[in-house]
CSV table of C-alpha atoms in Angstrom, one decimal:
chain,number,residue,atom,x,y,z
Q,23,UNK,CA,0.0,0.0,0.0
Q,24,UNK,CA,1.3,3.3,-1.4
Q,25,UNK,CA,1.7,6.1,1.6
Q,26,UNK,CA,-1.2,9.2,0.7
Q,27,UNK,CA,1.2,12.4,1.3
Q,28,UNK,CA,4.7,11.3,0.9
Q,29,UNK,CA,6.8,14.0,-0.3
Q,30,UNK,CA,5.5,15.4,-3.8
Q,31,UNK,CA,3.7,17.6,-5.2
Q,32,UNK,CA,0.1,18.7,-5.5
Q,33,UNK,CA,-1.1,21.7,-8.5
Q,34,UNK,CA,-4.6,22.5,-8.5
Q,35,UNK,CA,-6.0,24.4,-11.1
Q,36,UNK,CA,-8.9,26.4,-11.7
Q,37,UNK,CA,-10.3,27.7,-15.2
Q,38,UNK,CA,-12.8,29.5,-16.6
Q,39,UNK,CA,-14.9,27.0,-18.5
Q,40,UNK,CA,-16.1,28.7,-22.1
Q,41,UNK,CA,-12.6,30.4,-21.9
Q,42,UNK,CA,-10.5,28.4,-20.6
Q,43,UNK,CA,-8.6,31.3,-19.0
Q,44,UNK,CA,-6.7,30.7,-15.9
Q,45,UNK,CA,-8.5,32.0,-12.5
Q,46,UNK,CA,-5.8,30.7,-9.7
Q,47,UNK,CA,-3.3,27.7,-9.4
Q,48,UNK,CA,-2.1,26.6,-6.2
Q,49,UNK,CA,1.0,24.3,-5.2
Q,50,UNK,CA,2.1,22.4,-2.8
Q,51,UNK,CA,5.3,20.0,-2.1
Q,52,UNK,CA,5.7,17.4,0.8
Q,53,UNK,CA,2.6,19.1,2.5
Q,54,UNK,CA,3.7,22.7,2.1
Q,55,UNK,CA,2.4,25.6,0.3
Q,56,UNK,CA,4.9,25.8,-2.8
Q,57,UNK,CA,5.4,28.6,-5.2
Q,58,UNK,CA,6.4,26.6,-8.1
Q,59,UNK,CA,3.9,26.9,-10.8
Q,60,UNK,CA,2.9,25.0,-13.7
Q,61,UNK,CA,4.1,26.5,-17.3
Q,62,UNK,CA,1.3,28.0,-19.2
Q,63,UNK,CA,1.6,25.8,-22.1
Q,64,UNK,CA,0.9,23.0,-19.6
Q,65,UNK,CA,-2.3,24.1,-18.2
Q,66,UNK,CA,-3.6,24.9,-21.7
Q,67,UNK,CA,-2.6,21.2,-22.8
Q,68,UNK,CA,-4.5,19.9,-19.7
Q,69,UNK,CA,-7.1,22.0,-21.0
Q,70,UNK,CA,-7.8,21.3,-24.1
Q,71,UNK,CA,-7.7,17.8,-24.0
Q,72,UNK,CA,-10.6,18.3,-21.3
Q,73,UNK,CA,-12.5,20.4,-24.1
Q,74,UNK,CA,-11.8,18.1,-26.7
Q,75,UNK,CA,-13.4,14.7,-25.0
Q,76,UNK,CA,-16.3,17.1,-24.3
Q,77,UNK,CA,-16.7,18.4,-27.5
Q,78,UNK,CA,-17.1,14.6,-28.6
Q,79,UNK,CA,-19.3,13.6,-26.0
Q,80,UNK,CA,-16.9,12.0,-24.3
Q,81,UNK,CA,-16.4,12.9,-20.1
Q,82,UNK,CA,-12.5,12.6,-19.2
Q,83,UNK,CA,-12.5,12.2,-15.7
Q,84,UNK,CA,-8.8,10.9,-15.0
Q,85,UNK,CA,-5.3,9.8,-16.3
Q,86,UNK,CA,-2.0,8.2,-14.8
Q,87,UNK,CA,1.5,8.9,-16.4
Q,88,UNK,CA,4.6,6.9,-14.6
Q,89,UNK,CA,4.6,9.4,-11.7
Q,90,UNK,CA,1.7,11.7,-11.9
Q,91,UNK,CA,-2.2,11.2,-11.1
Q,92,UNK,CA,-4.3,13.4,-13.1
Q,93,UNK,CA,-7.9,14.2,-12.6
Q,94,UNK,CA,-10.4,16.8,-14.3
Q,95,UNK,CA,-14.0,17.7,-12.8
Q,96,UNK,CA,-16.4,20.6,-14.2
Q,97,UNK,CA,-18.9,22.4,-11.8
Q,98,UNK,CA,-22.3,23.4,-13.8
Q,99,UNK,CA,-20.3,24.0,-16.8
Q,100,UNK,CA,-18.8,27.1,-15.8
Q,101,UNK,CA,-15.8,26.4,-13.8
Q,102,UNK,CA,-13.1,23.3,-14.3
Q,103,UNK,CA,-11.4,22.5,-12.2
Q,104,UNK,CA,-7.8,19.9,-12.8
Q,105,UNK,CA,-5.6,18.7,-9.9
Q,106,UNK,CA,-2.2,16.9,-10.3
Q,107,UNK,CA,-0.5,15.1,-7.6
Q,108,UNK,CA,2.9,13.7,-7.9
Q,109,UNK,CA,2.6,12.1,-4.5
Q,110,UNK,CA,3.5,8.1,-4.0
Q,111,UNK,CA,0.4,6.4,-3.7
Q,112,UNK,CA,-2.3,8.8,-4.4
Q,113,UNK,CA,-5.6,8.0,-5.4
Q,114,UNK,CA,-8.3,9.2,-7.2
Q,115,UNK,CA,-11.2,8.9,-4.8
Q,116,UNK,CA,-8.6,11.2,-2.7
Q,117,UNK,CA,-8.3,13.6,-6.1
Q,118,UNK,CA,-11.8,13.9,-6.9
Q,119,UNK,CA,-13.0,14.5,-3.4
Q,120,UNK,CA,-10.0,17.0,-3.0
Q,121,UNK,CA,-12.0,19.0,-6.1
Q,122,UNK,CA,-15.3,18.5,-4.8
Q,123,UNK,CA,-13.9,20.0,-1.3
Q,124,UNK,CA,-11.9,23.1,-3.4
Q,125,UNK,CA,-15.7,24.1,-5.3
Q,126,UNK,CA,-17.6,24.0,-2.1
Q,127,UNK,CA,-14.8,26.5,-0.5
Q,128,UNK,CA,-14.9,28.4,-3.8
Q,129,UNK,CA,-19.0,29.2,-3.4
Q,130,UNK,CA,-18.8,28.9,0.7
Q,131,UNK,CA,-16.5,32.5,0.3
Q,132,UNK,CA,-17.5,33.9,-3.1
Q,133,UNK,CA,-21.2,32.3,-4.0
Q,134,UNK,CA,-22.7,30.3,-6.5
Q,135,UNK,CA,-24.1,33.3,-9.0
Q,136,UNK,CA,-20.1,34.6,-9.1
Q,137,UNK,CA,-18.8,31.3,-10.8
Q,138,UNK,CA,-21.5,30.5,-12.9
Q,139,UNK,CA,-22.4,33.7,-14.6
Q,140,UNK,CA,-19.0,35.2,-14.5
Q,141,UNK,CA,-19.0,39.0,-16.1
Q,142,UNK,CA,-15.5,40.2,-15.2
Q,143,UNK,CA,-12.7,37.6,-14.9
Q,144,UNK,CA,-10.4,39.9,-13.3
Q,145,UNK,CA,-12.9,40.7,-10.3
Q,146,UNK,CA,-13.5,37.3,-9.9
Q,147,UNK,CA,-10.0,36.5,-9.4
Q,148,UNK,CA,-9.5,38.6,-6.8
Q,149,UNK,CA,-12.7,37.4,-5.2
Q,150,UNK,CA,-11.2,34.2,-5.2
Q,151,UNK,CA,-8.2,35.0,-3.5
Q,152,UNK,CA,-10.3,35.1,-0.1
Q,153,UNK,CA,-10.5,31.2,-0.5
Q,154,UNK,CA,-6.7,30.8,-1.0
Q,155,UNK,CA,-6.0,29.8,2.8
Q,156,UNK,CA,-9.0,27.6,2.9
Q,157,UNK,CA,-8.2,25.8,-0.2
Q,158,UNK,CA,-4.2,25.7,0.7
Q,159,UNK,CA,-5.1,23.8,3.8
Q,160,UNK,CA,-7.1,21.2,1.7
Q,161,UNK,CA,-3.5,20.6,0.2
Q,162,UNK,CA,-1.6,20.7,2.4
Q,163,UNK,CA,-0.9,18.2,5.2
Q,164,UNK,CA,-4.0,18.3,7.7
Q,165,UNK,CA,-4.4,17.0,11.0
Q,166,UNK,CA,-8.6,16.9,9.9
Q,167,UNK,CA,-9.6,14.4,7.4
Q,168,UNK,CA,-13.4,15.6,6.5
Q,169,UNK,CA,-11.7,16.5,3.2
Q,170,UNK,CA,-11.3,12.7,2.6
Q,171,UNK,CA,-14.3,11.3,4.5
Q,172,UNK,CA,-16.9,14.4,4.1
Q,173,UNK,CA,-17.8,14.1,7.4
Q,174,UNK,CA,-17.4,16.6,10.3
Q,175,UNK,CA,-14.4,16.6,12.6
Q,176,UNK,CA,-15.2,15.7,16.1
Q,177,UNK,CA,-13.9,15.5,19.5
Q,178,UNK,CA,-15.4,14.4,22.8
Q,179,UNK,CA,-15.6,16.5,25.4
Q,180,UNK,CA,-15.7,15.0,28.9
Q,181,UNK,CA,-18.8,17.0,29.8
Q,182,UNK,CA,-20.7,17.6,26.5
Q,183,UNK,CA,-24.6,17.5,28.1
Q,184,UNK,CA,-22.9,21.0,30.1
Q,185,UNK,CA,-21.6,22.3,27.1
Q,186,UNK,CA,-24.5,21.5,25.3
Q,187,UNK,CA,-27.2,23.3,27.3
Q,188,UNK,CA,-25.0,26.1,27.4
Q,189,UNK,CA,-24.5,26.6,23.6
Q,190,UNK,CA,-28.1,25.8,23.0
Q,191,UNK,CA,-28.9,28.5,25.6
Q,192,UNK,CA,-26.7,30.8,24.2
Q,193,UNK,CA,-27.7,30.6,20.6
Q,194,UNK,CA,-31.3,31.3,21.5
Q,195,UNK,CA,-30.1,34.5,23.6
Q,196,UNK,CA,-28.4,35.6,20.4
Q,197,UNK,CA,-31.5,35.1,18.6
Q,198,UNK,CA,-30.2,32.2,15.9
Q,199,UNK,CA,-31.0,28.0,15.6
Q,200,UNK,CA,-27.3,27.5,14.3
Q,201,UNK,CA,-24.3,27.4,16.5
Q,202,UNK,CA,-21.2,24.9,17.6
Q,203,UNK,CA,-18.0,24.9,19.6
Q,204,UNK,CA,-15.4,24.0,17.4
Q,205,UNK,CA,-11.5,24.0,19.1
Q,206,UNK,CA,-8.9,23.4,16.2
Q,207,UNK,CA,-11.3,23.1,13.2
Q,208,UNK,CA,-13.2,20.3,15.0
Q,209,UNK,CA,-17.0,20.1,16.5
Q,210,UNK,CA,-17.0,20.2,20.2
Q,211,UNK,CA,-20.8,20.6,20.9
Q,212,UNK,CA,-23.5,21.8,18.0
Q,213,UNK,CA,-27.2,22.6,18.0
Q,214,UNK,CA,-29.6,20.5,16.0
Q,215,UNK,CA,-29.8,23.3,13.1
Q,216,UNK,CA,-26.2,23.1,12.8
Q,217,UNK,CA,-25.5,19.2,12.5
Q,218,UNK,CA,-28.6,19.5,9.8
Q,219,UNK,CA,-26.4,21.4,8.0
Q,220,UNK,CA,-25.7,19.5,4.3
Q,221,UNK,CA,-22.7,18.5,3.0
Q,222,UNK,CA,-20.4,20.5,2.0
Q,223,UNK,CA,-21.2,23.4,4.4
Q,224,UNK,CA,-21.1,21.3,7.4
Q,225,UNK,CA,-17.6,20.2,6.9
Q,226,UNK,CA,-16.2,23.4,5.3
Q,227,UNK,CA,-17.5,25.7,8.4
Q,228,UNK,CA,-15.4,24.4,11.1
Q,229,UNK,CA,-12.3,23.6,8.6
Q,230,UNK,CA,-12.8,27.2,7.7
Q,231,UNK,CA,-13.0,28.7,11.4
Q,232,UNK,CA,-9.7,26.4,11.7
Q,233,UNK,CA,-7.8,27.9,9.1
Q,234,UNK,CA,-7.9,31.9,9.8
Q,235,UNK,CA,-5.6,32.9,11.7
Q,236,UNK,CA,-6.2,33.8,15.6
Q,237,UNK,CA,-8.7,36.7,16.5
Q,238,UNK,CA,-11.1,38.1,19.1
Q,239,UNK,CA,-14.5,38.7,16.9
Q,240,UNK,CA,-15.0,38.1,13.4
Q,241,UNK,CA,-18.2,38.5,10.9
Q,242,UNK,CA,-17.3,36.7,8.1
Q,243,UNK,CA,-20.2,36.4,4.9
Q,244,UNK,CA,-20.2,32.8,3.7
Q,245,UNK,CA,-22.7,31.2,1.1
Q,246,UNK,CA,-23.7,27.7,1.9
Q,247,UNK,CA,-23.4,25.4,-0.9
Q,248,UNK,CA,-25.9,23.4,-0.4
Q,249,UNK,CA,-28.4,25.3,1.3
Q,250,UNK,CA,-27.8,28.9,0.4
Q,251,UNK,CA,-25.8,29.1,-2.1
Q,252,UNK,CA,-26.4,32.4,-3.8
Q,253,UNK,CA,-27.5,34.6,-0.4
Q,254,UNK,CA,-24.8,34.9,1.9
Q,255,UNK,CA,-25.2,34.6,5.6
Q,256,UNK,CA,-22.7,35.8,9.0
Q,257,UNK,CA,-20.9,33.5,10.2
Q,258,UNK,CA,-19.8,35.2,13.8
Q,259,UNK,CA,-17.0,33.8,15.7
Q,260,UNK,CA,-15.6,34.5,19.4
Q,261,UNK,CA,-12.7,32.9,20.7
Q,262,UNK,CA,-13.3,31.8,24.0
Q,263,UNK,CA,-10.3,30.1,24.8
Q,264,UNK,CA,-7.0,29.7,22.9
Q,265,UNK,CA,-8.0,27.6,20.2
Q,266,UNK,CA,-11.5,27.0,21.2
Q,267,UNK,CA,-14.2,29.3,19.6
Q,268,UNK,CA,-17.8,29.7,19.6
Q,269,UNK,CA,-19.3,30.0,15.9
Q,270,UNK,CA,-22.8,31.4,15.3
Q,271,UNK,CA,-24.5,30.7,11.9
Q,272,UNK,CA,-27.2,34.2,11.5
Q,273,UNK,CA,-28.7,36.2,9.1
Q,274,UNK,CA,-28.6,40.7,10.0
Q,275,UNK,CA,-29.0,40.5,13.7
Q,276,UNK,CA,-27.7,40.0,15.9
Q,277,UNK,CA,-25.5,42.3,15.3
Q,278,UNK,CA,-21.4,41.2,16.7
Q,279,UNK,CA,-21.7,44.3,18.8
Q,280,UNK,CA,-24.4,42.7,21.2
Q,281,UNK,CA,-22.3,39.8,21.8
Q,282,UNK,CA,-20.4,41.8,24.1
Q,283,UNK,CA,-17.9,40.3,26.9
Q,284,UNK,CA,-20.6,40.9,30.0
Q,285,UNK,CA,-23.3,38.7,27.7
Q,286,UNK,CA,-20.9,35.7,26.8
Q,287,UNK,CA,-19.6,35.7,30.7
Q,288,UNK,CA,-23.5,35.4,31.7
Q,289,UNK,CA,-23.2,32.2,29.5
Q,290,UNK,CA,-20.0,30.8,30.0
Q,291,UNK,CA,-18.2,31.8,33.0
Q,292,UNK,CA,-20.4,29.1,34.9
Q,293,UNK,CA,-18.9,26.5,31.9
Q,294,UNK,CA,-15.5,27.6,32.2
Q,295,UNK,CA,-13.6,24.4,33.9
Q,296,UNK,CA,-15.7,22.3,31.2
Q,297,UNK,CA,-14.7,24.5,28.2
Q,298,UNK,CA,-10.7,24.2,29.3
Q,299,UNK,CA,-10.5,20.7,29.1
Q,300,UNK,CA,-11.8,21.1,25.3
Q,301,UNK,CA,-8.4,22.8,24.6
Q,302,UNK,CA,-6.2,20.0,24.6
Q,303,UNK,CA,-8.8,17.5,22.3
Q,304,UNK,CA,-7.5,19.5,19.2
Q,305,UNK,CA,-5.5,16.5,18.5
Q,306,UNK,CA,-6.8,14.2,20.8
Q,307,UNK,CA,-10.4,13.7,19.8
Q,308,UNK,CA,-10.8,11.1,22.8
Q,309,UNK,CA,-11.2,12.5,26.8
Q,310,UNK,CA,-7.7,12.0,28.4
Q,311,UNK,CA,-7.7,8.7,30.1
Q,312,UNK,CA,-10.4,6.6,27.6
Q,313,UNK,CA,-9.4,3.4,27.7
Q,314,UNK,CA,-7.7,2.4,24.8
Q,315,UNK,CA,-5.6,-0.8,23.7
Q,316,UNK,CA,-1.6,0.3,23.6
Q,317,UNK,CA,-1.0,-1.2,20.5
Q,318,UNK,CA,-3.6,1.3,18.7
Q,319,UNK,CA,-1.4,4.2,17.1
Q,320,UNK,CA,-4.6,5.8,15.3
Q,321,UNK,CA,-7.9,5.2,14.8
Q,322,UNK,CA,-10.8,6.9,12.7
Q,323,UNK,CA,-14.4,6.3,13.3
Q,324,UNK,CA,-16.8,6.8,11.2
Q,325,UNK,CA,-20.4,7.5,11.8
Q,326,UNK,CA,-21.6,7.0,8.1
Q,327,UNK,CA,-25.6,8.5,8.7
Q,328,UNK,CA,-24.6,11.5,10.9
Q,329,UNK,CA,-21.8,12.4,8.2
Q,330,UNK,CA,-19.0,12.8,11.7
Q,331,UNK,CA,-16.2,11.1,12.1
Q,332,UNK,CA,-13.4,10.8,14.8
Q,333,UNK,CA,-10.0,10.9,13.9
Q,334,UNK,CA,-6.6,10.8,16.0
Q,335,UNK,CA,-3.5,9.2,15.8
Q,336,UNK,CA,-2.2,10.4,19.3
Q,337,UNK,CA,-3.9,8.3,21.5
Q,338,UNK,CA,-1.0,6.8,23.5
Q,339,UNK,CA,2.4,8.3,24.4
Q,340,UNK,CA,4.0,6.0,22.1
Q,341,UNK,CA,6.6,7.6,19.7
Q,342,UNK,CA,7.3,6.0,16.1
Q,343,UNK,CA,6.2,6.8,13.6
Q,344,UNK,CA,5.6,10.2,13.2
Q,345,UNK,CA,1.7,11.8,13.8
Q,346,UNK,CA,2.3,12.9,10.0
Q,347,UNK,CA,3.6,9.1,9.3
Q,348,UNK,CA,0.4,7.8,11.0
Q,349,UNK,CA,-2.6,10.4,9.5
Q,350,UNK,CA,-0.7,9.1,5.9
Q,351,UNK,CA,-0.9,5.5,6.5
Q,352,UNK,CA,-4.8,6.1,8.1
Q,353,UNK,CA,-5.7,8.2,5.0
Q,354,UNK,CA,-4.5,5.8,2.5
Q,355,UNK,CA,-6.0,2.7,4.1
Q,356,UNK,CA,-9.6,4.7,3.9
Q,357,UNK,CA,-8.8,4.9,-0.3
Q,358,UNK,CA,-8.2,1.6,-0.2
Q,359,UNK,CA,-11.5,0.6,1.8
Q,360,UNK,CA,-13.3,2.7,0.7
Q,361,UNK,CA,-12.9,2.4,-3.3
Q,362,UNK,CA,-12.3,-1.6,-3.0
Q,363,UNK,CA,-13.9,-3.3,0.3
Q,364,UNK,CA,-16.7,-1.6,1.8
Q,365,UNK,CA,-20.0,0.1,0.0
Q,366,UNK,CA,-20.1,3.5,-1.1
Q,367,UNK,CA,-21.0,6.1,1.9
Q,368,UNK,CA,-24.8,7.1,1.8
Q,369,UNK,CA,-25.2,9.3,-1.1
Q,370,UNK,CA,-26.1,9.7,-4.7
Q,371,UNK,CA,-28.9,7.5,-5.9
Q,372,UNK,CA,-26.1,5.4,-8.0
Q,373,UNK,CA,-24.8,5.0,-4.8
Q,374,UNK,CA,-28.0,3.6,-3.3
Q,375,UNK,CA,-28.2,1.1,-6.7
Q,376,UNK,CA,-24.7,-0.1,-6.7
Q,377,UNK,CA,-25.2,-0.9,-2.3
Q,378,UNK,CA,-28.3,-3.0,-2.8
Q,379,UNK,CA,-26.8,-5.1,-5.8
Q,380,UNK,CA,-23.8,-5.7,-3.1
Q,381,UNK,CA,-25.3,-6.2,0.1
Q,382,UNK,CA,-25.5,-9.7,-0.2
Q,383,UNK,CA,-21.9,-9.9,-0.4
Q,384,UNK,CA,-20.4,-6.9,1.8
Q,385,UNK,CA,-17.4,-7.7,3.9
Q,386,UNK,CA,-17.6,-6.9,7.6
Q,387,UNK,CA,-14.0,-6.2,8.2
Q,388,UNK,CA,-10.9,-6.3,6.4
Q,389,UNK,CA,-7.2,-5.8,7.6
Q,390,UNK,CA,-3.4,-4.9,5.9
Q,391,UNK,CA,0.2,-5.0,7.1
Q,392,UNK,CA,2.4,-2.3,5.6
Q,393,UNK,CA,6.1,-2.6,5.8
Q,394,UNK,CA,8.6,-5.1,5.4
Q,395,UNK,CA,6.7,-8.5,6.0
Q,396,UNK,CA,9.7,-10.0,9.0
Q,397,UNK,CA,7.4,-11.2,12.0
Q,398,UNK,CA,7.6,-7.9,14.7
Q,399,UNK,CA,7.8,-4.9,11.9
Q,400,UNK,CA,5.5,-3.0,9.9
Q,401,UNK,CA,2.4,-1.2,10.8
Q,402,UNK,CA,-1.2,-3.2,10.8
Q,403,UNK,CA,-4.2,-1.5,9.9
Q,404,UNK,CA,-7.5,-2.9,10.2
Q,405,UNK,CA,-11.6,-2.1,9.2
Q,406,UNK,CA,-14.5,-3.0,10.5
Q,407,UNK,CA,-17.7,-2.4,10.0
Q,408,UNK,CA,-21.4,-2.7,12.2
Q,409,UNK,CA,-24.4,-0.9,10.8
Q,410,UNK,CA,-23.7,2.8,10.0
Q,411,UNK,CA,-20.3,2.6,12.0
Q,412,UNK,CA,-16.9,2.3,10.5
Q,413,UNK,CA,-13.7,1.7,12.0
Q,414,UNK,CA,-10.2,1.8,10.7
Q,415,UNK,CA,-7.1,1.4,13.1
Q,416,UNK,CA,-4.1,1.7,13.2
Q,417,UNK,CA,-2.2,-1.1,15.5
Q,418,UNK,CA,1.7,-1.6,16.4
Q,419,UNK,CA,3.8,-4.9,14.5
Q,420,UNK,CA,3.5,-6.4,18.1
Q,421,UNK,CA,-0.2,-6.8,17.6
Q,422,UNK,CA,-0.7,-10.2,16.0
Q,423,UNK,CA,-2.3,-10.7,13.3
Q,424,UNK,CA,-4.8,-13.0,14.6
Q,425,UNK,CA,-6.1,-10.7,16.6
Q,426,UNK,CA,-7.1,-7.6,14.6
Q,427,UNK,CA,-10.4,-8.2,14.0
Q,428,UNK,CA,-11.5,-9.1,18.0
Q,429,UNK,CA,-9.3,-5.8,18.8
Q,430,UNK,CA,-11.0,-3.8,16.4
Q,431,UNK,CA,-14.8,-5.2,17.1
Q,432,UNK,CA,-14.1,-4.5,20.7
Q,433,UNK,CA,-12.7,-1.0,20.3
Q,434,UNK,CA,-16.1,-0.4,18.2
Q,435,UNK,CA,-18.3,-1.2,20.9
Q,436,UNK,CA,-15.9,0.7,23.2
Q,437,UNK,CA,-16.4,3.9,20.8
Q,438,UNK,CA,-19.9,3.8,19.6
Q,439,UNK,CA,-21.9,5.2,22.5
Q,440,UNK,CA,-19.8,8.4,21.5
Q,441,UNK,CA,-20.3,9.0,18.2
């Protein structure tokens, strides 16, 4: 199995689709933003063999040289969008998610109307330079995997039900349905209007909130893309806590100005001991102290009907390999599930089709060792699956093989009353 993220590099490319005229391209190389840019004469051949399949009715979705993955996607035949990734092991479920992820961004921050009637390509370029950080963070390498999975970023907090009646209490005051916790681009605690959020918005919000930079107060416009996407709405953010900030979804009012320092302390002063140990789940996910297995090095659970997910790989104190080692070896092992082993996710009504001609014949779990195949080395990774929960994990070479799949079902039933 081919490591998702080794050191390459990733160009992504967005055109105007009638014109074919560059909007941006952005680069990146071992999991850093990159300033090395593709030669013109490239992007137009990329292009134009796009247009040409079309012009013949025929849809070019993806291509493989020796060392390079190419794959093409248009959005409502106005904006095309090509990404090519020189990194070992990529795939193209990871590709064409990676595109879907980089449009959503593009109408969460600019809106739908801008990129399909577009009037003035210059102005829209420099609209679209708003979504650069956001969209530079989909390439690069991410501690958050809702890119890959499109499903929300979670953590558990040790006392949710507090934080929970507080937020809900809170976002009433303020006079909106939608508001979360979110402490390093994951969901701490969320009112019901905001995990009925569709994909992409739901996902994009938080990974958004986690890419700006530190500050106080913002009111940011953002479109949603699937439920509003050509009237913009506030999102309004407060930090709280290093790292941990409090996120209202609203439409005029309230205005940021009421949210002043005496009403959030009426809120969450009372909260405060609850909302500090949030701080360190950032990488966590998992309350300090859950019981876990020591052979696990990384585990992501899935909840495949809610759209969240779970997603660590620092769950003991254990050194080697790396946290970027582990995130590559979890990410690639979802591909690999997910495009070979186990149904698509709940989707698209070809989705639906193809998972009731399979059902009869759907593995329940499924496991790989990576690394040189000498009993006591390598990495194992296991799946399991158990009704709309899925659960890939990431276990030392001293775990034996025999065991996986009685580790893993017990460290499902372990997880599932929290997700």
């Amino acid at each position: 199995m081919g490591e998702e993220g080794t050191e390459g590099t990733v160009h992504l490319l967005c055109l105007a689709a009638s014109s074919g005229v560059p909007l941006f391209c952005r680069s990146c190389r071992g999991g850093a933003p990159a300033r090395q840019q593709l030669p013109f004469s490239v992007i137009g051949s990329l292009n134009g063999v796009h247009m040409f399949g079309q012009n013949l009715e025929v849809q070019l979705s993806s291509a493989r040289t020796e060392d390079t993955t190419v794959v093409w996607k248009s959005f409502h035949d106005s904006i095309t969008l090509i990404v090519l990734s020189s990194e070992e092991g990529t795939s193209e479920l990871r590709l064409e998610r990676l595109l879907q992820m980089v449009f959503g961004a593009m109408v969460l921050l600019v809106g739908l109307e801008e990129l399909t009637n577009i009037r003035n390509v210059e102005r829209l370029k420099k609209e679209l330079r708003a979504s650069y950080c956001l969209i530079d963070s989909f390439l690069g390498d991410s501690e958050l995997i809702g890119d890959l999975t499109q499903c929300v970023d979670c953590v558990v907090p040790p006392e949710g039900s507090v934080l929970q009646e507080a937020l809900s209490g809170f976002a009433e005051a303020a006079g909106t349905a939608f508001g979360s916790l979110v402490v390093s681009g994951r969901v701490v605690a969320a009112t019901e209007s905001w995990w009925r959020l569709g994909t992409p918005e739901a996902v994009l919000l938080p990974w958004l909130v986690g890419s700006l930079p530190p500050q106080a107060a913002r009111d940011y416009p953002v479109y949603l893309p699937h439920g509003s996407p050509t009237v913009p709405h506030r999102l309004l953010t407060l930090t709280l806590l290093p790292g941990l900030e409090l996120c209202l979804l609203c439409g005029p009012r309230p205005p940021l100005s009421q949210l002043d320092l005496q009403f959030l302390d009426r809120w969450w002063q009372p909260v405060l001991d609850p909302l500090r140990a949030c701080v360190p789940l950032g990488s966590r996910a998992l309350p300090a102290g859950f019981p876990l297995h020591t052979d696990i090095l990384g585990l992501l659970l899935l909840h495949l009907e809610l759209k969240r997910c779970l997603f660590t790989v620092e769950p003991s104190g254990v050194q080697e390999p790396s946290p970027e080692h582990r995130r590559r070896l979890l990410r690639s092992f979802y591909t690999l599930v997910t495009a070979t082993h186990f149904p698509p996710e709940p989707g698209s009504a070809e989705d639906k089709v193809e998972e009731a001609a399979q059902r009869t014949q759907v593995p329940r779990a499924c496991y790989l060792v990576s690394g040189p195949e000498e009993p006591g080395t390598g990495w194992r990774l296991v799946a399991v699956q158990a009704g709309p929960r899925r659960l890939l994990l990431l276990l030392s070479a001293q775990c034996p093989t025999h065991a996986l799949r009685g580790l893993a079902t017990h460290t499902l039933q372990a997880l599932s009353p929290l997700l």
